[in-house]
């Protein structure tokens, strides 16, 4: 091996000058550098990202390399392994103890494509390497089974630690549960609020989720019993608001956003996704036609000082993919790119939220 003039302390000192772009602290303070190994003319180490979907991983790799070349040795070979450990701000508890982040996907209004967005965000996060699950909390109008081509599947019941537990349906590597798996397809579920709330409780308490990085909750339209029950049952990491650009959708999206910002609820809003933002013919991907208006989601995000996580176009392939039971992000093209970018930004906002805000706990709501 020869003499090693460079010491591990030199590498640590150099990397302490590299700031994580989102969290605004250096990589050493954040404990993101692991397994430093020195060889002749070479250093190897691992950067542990806060999410596998980190959109800035190549920037971080470049800045780490430049820091070592600047502060240690310009000729040193730098080999960086990028891994991830998704952060969490949950307090633990008896419900979902191994789920790191619970994310509510809300709209305030029906018909804006919330379930389509949920399915594709989940799939994009899974593609990035995360462990992902979905709870279809729209008890009377479940859509997730159709979105994943799983409407004919039924969950099994197994014993876990002496208790009978529902095993989530696994499709495309994503765990999911929905009333659509438990009730006949053509039968309505005409339940009052308390019965729907009990079903949601069972999705949390009687379903064996195991370890998950992200559990997405596809909420029904409005701000109903289900929404209140969700924030009372489990600590919600944050909420995503889905809207379309037109005024009537934005009015309801505003109510949905403000529900989570009520002082007694106080769930962080991670951002806004504008669905059906513009029409793009797949054969002309550079053409954009703003048939429902323009910048509605952007203006909503700006007004309430949150992030615009994405603008998803209207493309025929999204509808076709949903009908075929295969999320559109699984195929390449403008649709997949839009959903992947939104998923990356969502994961980024979750990491920032976990590093900068107080740990979440179930909400005590008095009505």
Short mmCIF file of N, CA and C in Angstrom, two decimals, residues 155-293:
data_model
loop_
_atom_site.label_atom_id
_atom_site.label_comp_id
_atom_site.label_asym_id
_atom_site.label_seq_id
_atom_site.Cartn_x
_atom_site.Cartn_y
_atom_site.Cartn_z
N UNK A 155 -57.13 -9.28 -0.30
CA UNK A 155 -56.04 -9.46 0.67
C UNK A 155 -56.25 -10.71 1.52
N UNK A 156 -55.15 -11.32 1.92
CA UNK A 156 -55.17 -12.47 2.82
C UNK A 156 -55.06 -12.00 4.26
N UNK A 157 -55.40 -12.87 5.19
CA UNK A 157 -55.26 -12.60 6.62
C UNK A 157 -54.28 -13.60 7.20
N UNK A 158 -53.25 -13.08 7.85
CA UNK A 158 -52.25 -13.93 8.49
C UNK A 158 -52.11 -13.54 9.95
N UNK A 159 -51.58 -14.44 10.74
CA UNK A 159 -51.32 -14.12 12.14
C UNK A 159 -49.95 -13.47 12.28
N UNK A 160 -49.92 -12.34 12.96
CA UNK A 160 -48.68 -11.64 13.25
C UNK A 160 -48.64 -11.39 14.75
N UNK A 161 -47.69 -12.00 15.44
CA UNK A 161 -47.57 -11.88 16.90
C UNK A 161 -48.88 -12.25 17.59
N UNK A 162 -49.52 -13.29 17.09
CA UNK A 162 -50.73 -13.80 17.70
C UNK A 162 -52.00 -13.06 17.34
N UNK A 163 -51.91 -12.07 16.44
CA UNK A 163 -53.09 -11.29 16.05
C UNK A 163 -53.35 -11.46 14.56
N UNK A 164 -54.62 -11.62 14.19
CA UNK A 164 -54.97 -11.72 12.78
C UNK A 164 -54.80 -10.35 12.12
N UNK A 165 -53.98 -10.31 11.07
CA UNK A 165 -53.68 -9.05 10.39
C UNK A 165 -53.93 -9.19 8.89
N UNK A 166 -54.50 -8.14 8.31
CA UNK A 166 -54.68 -8.10 6.86
C UNK A 166 -53.32 -7.88 6.20
N UNK A 167 -53.04 -8.66 5.16
CA UNK A 167 -51.82 -8.47 4.38
C UNK A 167 -52.13 -7.55 3.20
N UNK A 168 -51.47 -6.43 3.09
CA UNK A 168 -51.77 -5.53 1.97
C UNK A 168 -51.56 -6.22 0.62
N UNK A 169 -52.30 -5.80 -0.37
CA UNK A 169 -52.05 -6.24 -1.73
C UNK A 169 -50.72 -5.65 -2.20
N UNK A 170 -49.89 -6.47 -2.82
CA UNK A 170 -48.63 -5.99 -3.38
C UNK A 170 -48.73 -6.00 -4.89
N UNK A 171 -48.60 -4.83 -5.51
CA UNK A 171 -48.64 -4.72 -6.96
C UNK A 171 -47.54 -3.76 -7.42
N UNK A 172 -46.74 -4.22 -8.36
CA UNK A 172 -45.61 -3.44 -8.87
C UNK A 172 -44.66 -3.02 -7.76
N UNK A 173 -44.59 -3.82 -6.70
CA UNK A 173 -43.69 -3.52 -5.59
C UNK A 173 -44.24 -2.54 -4.58
N UNK A 174 -45.51 -2.14 -4.70
CA UNK A 174 -46.14 -1.19 -3.79
C UNK A 174 -47.21 -1.90 -2.97
N UNK A 175 -47.19 -1.70 -1.66
CA UNK A 175 -48.22 -2.28 -0.79
C UNK A 175 -49.43 -1.34 -0.78
N UNK A 176 -50.64 -1.94 -0.81
CA UNK A 176 -51.82 -1.07 -0.83
C UNK A 176 -53.01 -1.78 -0.20
N UNK A 177 -53.91 -0.96 0.37
CA UNK A 177 -55.16 -1.47 0.90
C UNK A 177 -56.26 -0.49 0.52
N UNK A 178 -57.44 -1.03 0.23
CA UNK A 178 -58.57 -0.21 -0.23
C UNK A 178 -59.85 -0.97 0.03
N UNK A 179 -60.93 -0.21 0.23
CA UNK A 179 -62.24 -0.84 0.33
C UNK A 179 -62.57 -1.55 -0.97
N UNK A 180 -61.96 -1.14 -2.07
CA UNK A 180 -62.17 -1.80 -3.34
C UNK A 180 -61.70 -3.24 -3.36
N UNK A 181 -60.80 -3.61 -2.44
CA UNK A 181 -60.36 -5.00 -2.33
C UNK A 181 -61.29 -5.83 -1.45
N UNK A 182 -62.11 -5.15 -0.65
CA UNK A 182 -62.89 -5.83 0.40
C UNK A 182 -64.37 -5.90 0.11
N UNK A 183 -64.87 -5.08 -0.81
CA UNK A 183 -66.30 -5.06 -1.14
C UNK A 183 -66.48 -5.44 -2.61
N UNK A 184 -67.61 -6.07 -2.97
CA UNK A 184 -67.87 -6.39 -4.38
C UNK A 184 -67.76 -5.14 -5.25
N UNK A 185 -67.18 -5.31 -6.45
CA UNK A 185 -66.87 -4.16 -7.31
C UNK A 185 -68.09 -3.29 -7.61
N UNK A 186 -69.24 -3.92 -7.86
CA UNK A 186 -70.41 -3.16 -8.33
C UNK A 186 -71.30 -2.67 -7.18
N UNK A 187 -70.94 -3.02 -5.95
CA UNK A 187 -71.79 -2.65 -4.82
C UNK A 187 -71.35 -1.32 -4.21
N UNK A 188 -72.29 -0.39 -3.98
CA UNK A 188 -71.92 0.84 -3.29
C UNK A 188 -71.65 0.57 -1.81
N UNK A 189 -70.96 1.51 -1.17
CA UNK A 189 -70.69 1.43 0.27
C UNK A 189 -71.39 2.62 0.92
N UNK A 190 -72.70 2.49 1.21
CA UNK A 190 -73.47 3.63 1.72
C UNK A 190 -73.33 3.77 3.23
N UNK A 191 -72.12 4.04 3.68
CA UNK A 191 -71.85 4.11 5.11
C UNK A 191 -71.89 5.54 5.62
N UNK A 192 -72.36 5.68 6.85
CA UNK A 192 -72.24 6.96 7.54
C UNK A 192 -70.80 7.15 8.01
N UNK A 193 -70.52 8.38 8.44
CA UNK A 193 -69.17 8.74 8.83
C UNK A 193 -68.50 7.81 9.82
N UNK A 194 -69.15 7.43 10.92
CA UNK A 194 -68.49 6.57 11.91
C UNK A 194 -68.06 5.22 11.33
N UNK A 195 -68.83 4.66 10.40
CA UNK A 195 -68.46 3.37 9.82
C UNK A 195 -67.25 3.53 8.90
N UNK A 196 -67.23 4.62 8.13
CA UNK A 196 -66.08 4.87 7.26
C UNK A 196 -64.83 5.11 8.10
N UNK A 197 -64.99 5.82 9.21
CA UNK A 197 -63.86 6.08 10.10
C UNK A 197 -63.32 4.78 10.68
N UNK A 198 -64.22 3.86 11.04
CA UNK A 198 -63.78 2.57 11.58
C UNK A 198 -63.01 1.78 10.53
N UNK A 199 -63.44 1.86 9.28
CA UNK A 199 -62.71 1.18 8.21
C UNK A 199 -61.30 1.74 8.09
N UNK A 200 -61.18 3.08 8.15
CA UNK A 200 -59.86 3.70 8.07
C UNK A 200 -58.99 3.25 9.24
N UNK A 201 -59.58 3.19 10.42
CA UNK A 201 -58.82 2.74 11.58
C UNK A 201 -58.27 1.33 11.37
N UNK A 202 -59.09 0.45 10.78
CA UNK A 202 -58.63 -0.91 10.52
C UNK A 202 -57.52 -0.94 9.47
N UNK A 203 -57.56 -0.03 8.52
CA UNK A 203 -56.48 0.04 7.53
C UNK A 203 -55.15 0.35 8.21
N UNK A 204 -55.20 1.10 9.32
CA UNK A 204 -53.99 1.41 10.07
C UNK A 204 -53.65 0.31 11.06
N UNK A 205 -54.62 -0.08 11.88
CA UNK A 205 -54.32 -0.92 13.04
C UNK A 205 -54.34 -2.41 12.74
N UNK A 206 -55.12 -2.85 11.76
CA UNK A 206 -55.28 -4.28 11.49
C UNK A 206 -54.63 -4.72 10.19
N UNK A 207 -53.76 -3.88 9.63
CA UNK A 207 -53.06 -4.21 8.40
C UNK A 207 -51.57 -4.25 8.69
N UNK A 208 -50.92 -5.30 8.23
CA UNK A 208 -49.50 -5.49 8.51
C UNK A 208 -48.66 -4.81 7.42
N UNK A 209 -48.25 -3.58 7.68
CA UNK A 209 -47.54 -2.79 6.68
C UNK A 209 -46.04 -3.07 6.67
N UNK A 210 -45.48 -3.45 7.80
CA UNK A 210 -44.04 -3.65 7.85
C UNK A 210 -43.30 -2.33 7.70
N UNK A 211 -42.08 -2.40 7.19
CA UNK A 211 -41.25 -1.21 7.04
C UNK A 211 -41.59 -0.48 5.74
N UNK A 212 -41.86 0.82 5.87
CA UNK A 212 -42.11 1.67 4.70
C UNK A 212 -41.40 3.00 4.90
N UNK A 213 -40.89 3.55 3.80
CA UNK A 213 -40.34 4.90 3.83
C UNK A 213 -41.44 5.94 3.70
N UNK A 214 -42.43 5.64 2.83
CA UNK A 214 -43.53 6.58 2.58
C UNK A 214 -44.84 5.80 2.49
N UNK A 215 -45.83 6.23 3.25
CA UNK A 215 -47.19 5.71 3.14
C UNK A 215 -48.08 6.85 2.68
N UNK A 216 -48.59 6.76 1.45
CA UNK A 216 -49.43 7.81 0.88
C UNK A 216 -50.89 7.52 1.18
N UNK A 217 -51.62 8.52 1.65
CA UNK A 217 -53.04 8.38 1.98
C UNK A 217 -53.84 9.11 0.92
N UNK A 218 -54.55 8.37 0.08
CA UNK A 218 -55.40 8.96 -0.96
C UNK A 218 -56.74 9.32 -0.33
N UNK A 219 -56.91 10.60 0.02
CA UNK A 219 -58.08 11.05 0.75
C UNK A 219 -59.27 11.29 -0.18
N UNK A 220 -60.49 11.19 0.35
CA UNK A 220 -61.67 11.55 -0.46
C UNK A 220 -61.73 13.06 -0.64
N UNK A 221 -62.57 13.55 -1.56
CA UNK A 221 -62.73 15.00 -1.72
C UNK A 221 -63.28 15.63 -0.44
N UNK A 222 -63.07 16.94 -0.32
CA UNK A 222 -63.64 17.68 0.80
C UNK A 222 -62.75 17.67 2.02
N UNK A 223 -63.35 18.03 3.16
CA UNK A 223 -62.69 18.00 4.46
C UNK A 223 -63.68 17.36 5.43
N UNK A 224 -63.69 16.05 5.43
CA UNK A 224 -64.76 15.29 6.08
C UNK A 224 -64.27 14.57 7.33
N UNK A 225 -65.12 13.65 7.80
CA UNK A 225 -64.76 12.81 8.94
C UNK A 225 -63.46 12.07 8.72
N UNK A 226 -63.23 11.61 7.48
CA UNK A 226 -62.02 10.85 7.18
C UNK A 226 -60.78 11.70 7.44
N UNK A 227 -60.82 12.97 7.02
CA UNK A 227 -59.68 13.85 7.21
C UNK A 227 -59.39 14.06 8.70
N UNK A 228 -60.46 14.33 9.47
CA UNK A 228 -60.28 14.51 10.90
C UNK A 228 -59.78 13.23 11.57
N UNK A 229 -60.33 12.10 11.15
CA UNK A 229 -59.91 10.82 11.74
C UNK A 229 -58.45 10.54 11.43
N UNK A 230 -58.01 10.86 10.22
CA UNK A 230 -56.62 10.62 9.85
C UNK A 230 -55.67 11.34 10.79
N UNK A 231 -55.88 12.63 10.99
CA UNK A 231 -54.93 13.39 11.80
C UNK A 231 -55.04 13.05 13.29
N UNK A 232 -56.16 12.45 13.70
CA UNK A 232 -56.29 12.01 15.07
C UNK A 232 -55.66 10.64 15.30
N UNK A 233 -55.69 9.78 14.28
CA UNK A 233 -55.21 8.41 14.43
C UNK A 233 -53.70 8.32 14.40
N UNK A 234 -53.07 9.05 13.48
CA UNK A 234 -51.63 8.90 13.27
C UNK A 234 -50.97 10.27 13.08
N UNK A 235 -49.68 10.37 13.39
CA UNK A 235 -48.96 11.61 13.12
C UNK A 235 -48.65 11.73 11.63
N UNK A 236 -49.22 12.71 10.99
CA UNK A 236 -49.05 12.89 9.54
C UNK A 236 -47.83 13.76 9.28
N UNK A 237 -46.91 13.26 8.48
CA UNK A 237 -45.69 14.00 8.17
C UNK A 237 -46.03 15.32 7.47
N UNK A 238 -46.94 15.25 6.50
CA UNK A 238 -47.31 16.45 5.75
C UNK A 238 -48.38 16.13 4.74
N UNK A 239 -48.89 17.17 4.09
CA UNK A 239 -49.97 17.03 3.13
C UNK A 239 -49.55 17.61 1.78
N UNK A 240 -50.05 16.99 0.72
CA UNK A 240 -49.89 17.49 -0.65
C UNK A 240 -51.28 17.86 -1.16
N UNK A 241 -51.40 19.03 -1.74
CA UNK A 241 -52.68 19.50 -2.27
C UNK A 241 -52.66 19.37 -3.79
N UNK A 242 -53.66 18.66 -4.33
CA UNK A 242 -53.79 18.47 -5.77
C UNK A 242 -54.92 19.36 -6.28
N UNK A 243 -54.65 20.10 -7.33
CA UNK A 243 -55.67 20.98 -7.91
C UNK A 243 -55.52 21.00 -9.42
N UNK A 244 -56.52 21.56 -10.09
CA UNK A 244 -56.41 21.91 -11.50
C UNK A 244 -56.39 23.43 -11.58
N UNK A 245 -56.08 24.02 -12.74
CA UNK A 245 -55.83 25.46 -12.78
C UNK A 245 -57.05 26.36 -12.62
N UNK A 246 -58.26 25.83 -12.90
CA UNK A 246 -59.39 26.75 -12.97
C UNK A 246 -59.86 27.21 -11.60
N UNK A 247 -60.57 28.32 -11.58
CA UNK A 247 -60.93 29.02 -10.35
C UNK A 247 -61.74 28.15 -9.40
N UNK A 248 -62.70 27.39 -9.91
CA UNK A 248 -63.56 26.60 -9.03
C UNK A 248 -62.77 25.52 -8.30
N UNK A 249 -61.77 24.94 -8.97
CA UNK A 249 -60.93 23.94 -8.31
C UNK A 249 -60.03 24.58 -7.28
N UNK A 250 -59.50 25.76 -7.59
CA UNK A 250 -58.59 26.44 -6.68
C UNK A 250 -59.31 26.87 -5.39
N UNK A 251 -60.58 27.24 -5.52
CA UNK A 251 -61.35 27.63 -4.32
C UNK A 251 -61.45 26.46 -3.35
N UNK A 252 -61.73 25.27 -3.87
CA UNK A 252 -61.83 24.09 -3.00
C UNK A 252 -60.45 23.63 -2.51
N UNK A 253 -59.44 23.77 -3.38
CA UNK A 253 -58.09 23.40 -2.97
C UNK A 253 -57.62 24.29 -1.82
N UNK A 254 -58.01 25.55 -1.85
CA UNK A 254 -57.66 26.47 -0.76
C UNK A 254 -58.25 25.98 0.56
N UNK A 255 -59.51 25.55 0.52
CA UNK A 255 -60.14 25.03 1.74
C UNK A 255 -59.42 23.77 2.22
N UNK A 256 -59.04 22.91 1.26
CA UNK A 256 -58.31 21.70 1.62
C UNK A 256 -56.98 22.03 2.26
N UNK A 257 -56.28 23.02 1.72
CA UNK A 257 -54.99 23.43 2.28
C UNK A 257 -55.17 24.02 3.67
N UNK A 258 -56.17 24.89 3.83
CA UNK A 258 -56.37 25.55 5.11
C UNK A 258 -56.84 24.59 6.20
N UNK A 259 -57.45 23.47 5.80
CA UNK A 259 -57.81 22.45 6.79
C UNK A 259 -56.58 22.01 7.56
N UNK A 260 -55.49 21.73 6.83
CA UNK A 260 -54.29 21.22 7.49
C UNK A 260 -53.57 22.32 8.27
N UNK A 261 -53.82 23.57 7.93
CA UNK A 261 -53.14 24.67 8.62
C UNK A 261 -53.93 25.23 9.79
N UNK A 262 -55.07 24.64 10.09
CA UNK A 262 -55.79 25.08 11.28
C UNK A 262 -54.90 24.88 12.51
N UNK A 263 -54.91 25.82 13.46
CA UNK A 263 -54.00 25.72 14.62
C UNK A 263 -54.13 24.40 15.38
N UNK A 264 -55.36 23.87 15.50
CA UNK A 264 -55.52 22.64 16.27
C UNK A 264 -55.09 21.40 15.48
N UNK A 265 -54.85 21.56 14.18
CA UNK A 265 -54.40 20.43 13.36
C UNK A 265 -52.93 20.58 13.03
N UNK A 266 -52.54 21.68 12.40
CA UNK A 266 -51.14 22.06 12.23
C UNK A 266 -50.30 20.96 11.57
N UNK A 267 -50.78 20.44 10.45
CA UNK A 267 -50.00 19.49 9.65
C UNK A 267 -49.29 20.27 8.55
N UNK A 268 -47.97 20.14 8.42
CA UNK A 268 -47.26 20.91 7.39
C UNK A 268 -47.78 20.59 5.98
N UNK A 269 -47.95 21.62 5.17
CA UNK A 269 -48.30 21.43 3.76
C UNK A 269 -47.00 21.37 2.98
N UNK A 270 -46.74 20.23 2.36
CA UNK A 270 -45.47 20.00 1.67
C UNK A 270 -45.44 20.68 0.31
N UNK A 271 -46.60 20.90 -0.28
CA UNK A 271 -46.63 21.57 -1.57
C UNK A 271 -47.91 21.32 -2.33
N UNK A 272 -47.97 21.91 -3.53
CA UNK A 272 -49.13 21.84 -4.42
C UNK A 272 -48.72 21.16 -5.72
N UNK A 273 -49.57 20.28 -6.21
CA UNK A 273 -49.39 19.70 -7.54
C UNK A 273 -50.56 20.15 -8.40
N UNK A 274 -50.25 20.80 -9.51
CA UNK A 274 -51.28 21.21 -10.45
C UNK A 274 -51.43 20.12 -11.51
N UNK A 275 -52.56 19.44 -11.48
CA UNK A 275 -52.85 18.40 -12.47
C UNK A 275 -53.63 19.02 -13.63
N UNK A 276 -53.55 18.39 -14.80
CA UNK A 276 -54.21 18.92 -16.00
C UNK A 276 -53.79 20.37 -16.25
N UNK A 277 -52.51 20.65 -16.03
CA UNK A 277 -52.00 22.02 -16.11
C UNK A 277 -52.10 22.56 -17.53
N UNK A 278 -51.86 21.72 -18.49
CA UNK A 278 -51.94 22.12 -19.90
C UNK A 278 -52.07 20.86 -20.75
N UNK A 279 -52.55 21.03 -21.95
CA UNK A 279 -52.68 19.90 -22.88
C UNK A 279 -51.45 19.84 -23.78
N UNK A 280 -50.86 18.67 -23.83
CA UNK A 280 -49.71 18.44 -24.71
C UNK A 280 -49.98 17.21 -25.57
N UNK A 281 -50.10 17.36 -26.88
CA UNK A 281 -50.21 16.18 -27.74
C UNK A 281 -48.92 15.37 -27.64
N UNK A 282 -49.02 14.06 -27.47
CA UNK A 282 -47.82 13.25 -27.28
C UNK A 282 -46.90 13.31 -28.49
N UNK A 283 -47.48 13.54 -29.68
CA UNK A 283 -46.64 13.63 -30.87
C UNK A 283 -45.99 15.00 -31.01
N UNK A 284 -46.43 15.98 -30.19
CA UNK A 284 -45.86 17.33 -30.20
C UNK A 284 -45.55 17.74 -28.75
N UNK A 285 -44.56 17.11 -28.13
CA UNK A 285 -44.33 17.30 -26.69
C UNK A 285 -43.93 18.70 -26.30
N UNK A 286 -43.51 19.53 -27.26
CA UNK A 286 -43.12 20.90 -26.93
C UNK A 286 -44.29 21.89 -26.98
N UNK A 287 -45.45 21.41 -27.44
CA UNK A 287 -46.62 22.28 -27.54
C UNK A 287 -47.44 22.22 -26.25
N UNK A 288 -47.86 23.39 -25.77
CA UNK A 288 -48.66 23.46 -24.55
C UNK A 288 -49.89 24.32 -24.80
N UNK A 289 -51.06 23.78 -24.46
CA UNK A 289 -52.32 24.50 -24.62
C UNK A 289 -53.00 24.55 -23.25
N UNK A 290 -53.16 25.76 -22.72
CA UNK A 290 -53.67 25.94 -21.35
C UNK A 290 -55.19 26.03 -21.38
N UNK A 291 -55.82 24.88 -21.55
CA UNK A 291 -57.27 24.86 -21.78
C UNK A 291 -58.07 25.13 -20.50
N UNK A 292 -57.49 24.92 -19.32
CA UNK A 292 -58.18 25.19 -18.05
C UNK A 292 -57.65 26.43 -17.35
N UNK A 293 -56.84 27.23 -18.05
CA UNK A 293 -56.21 28.38 -17.42
C UNK A 293 -54.76 28.09 -17.13
#
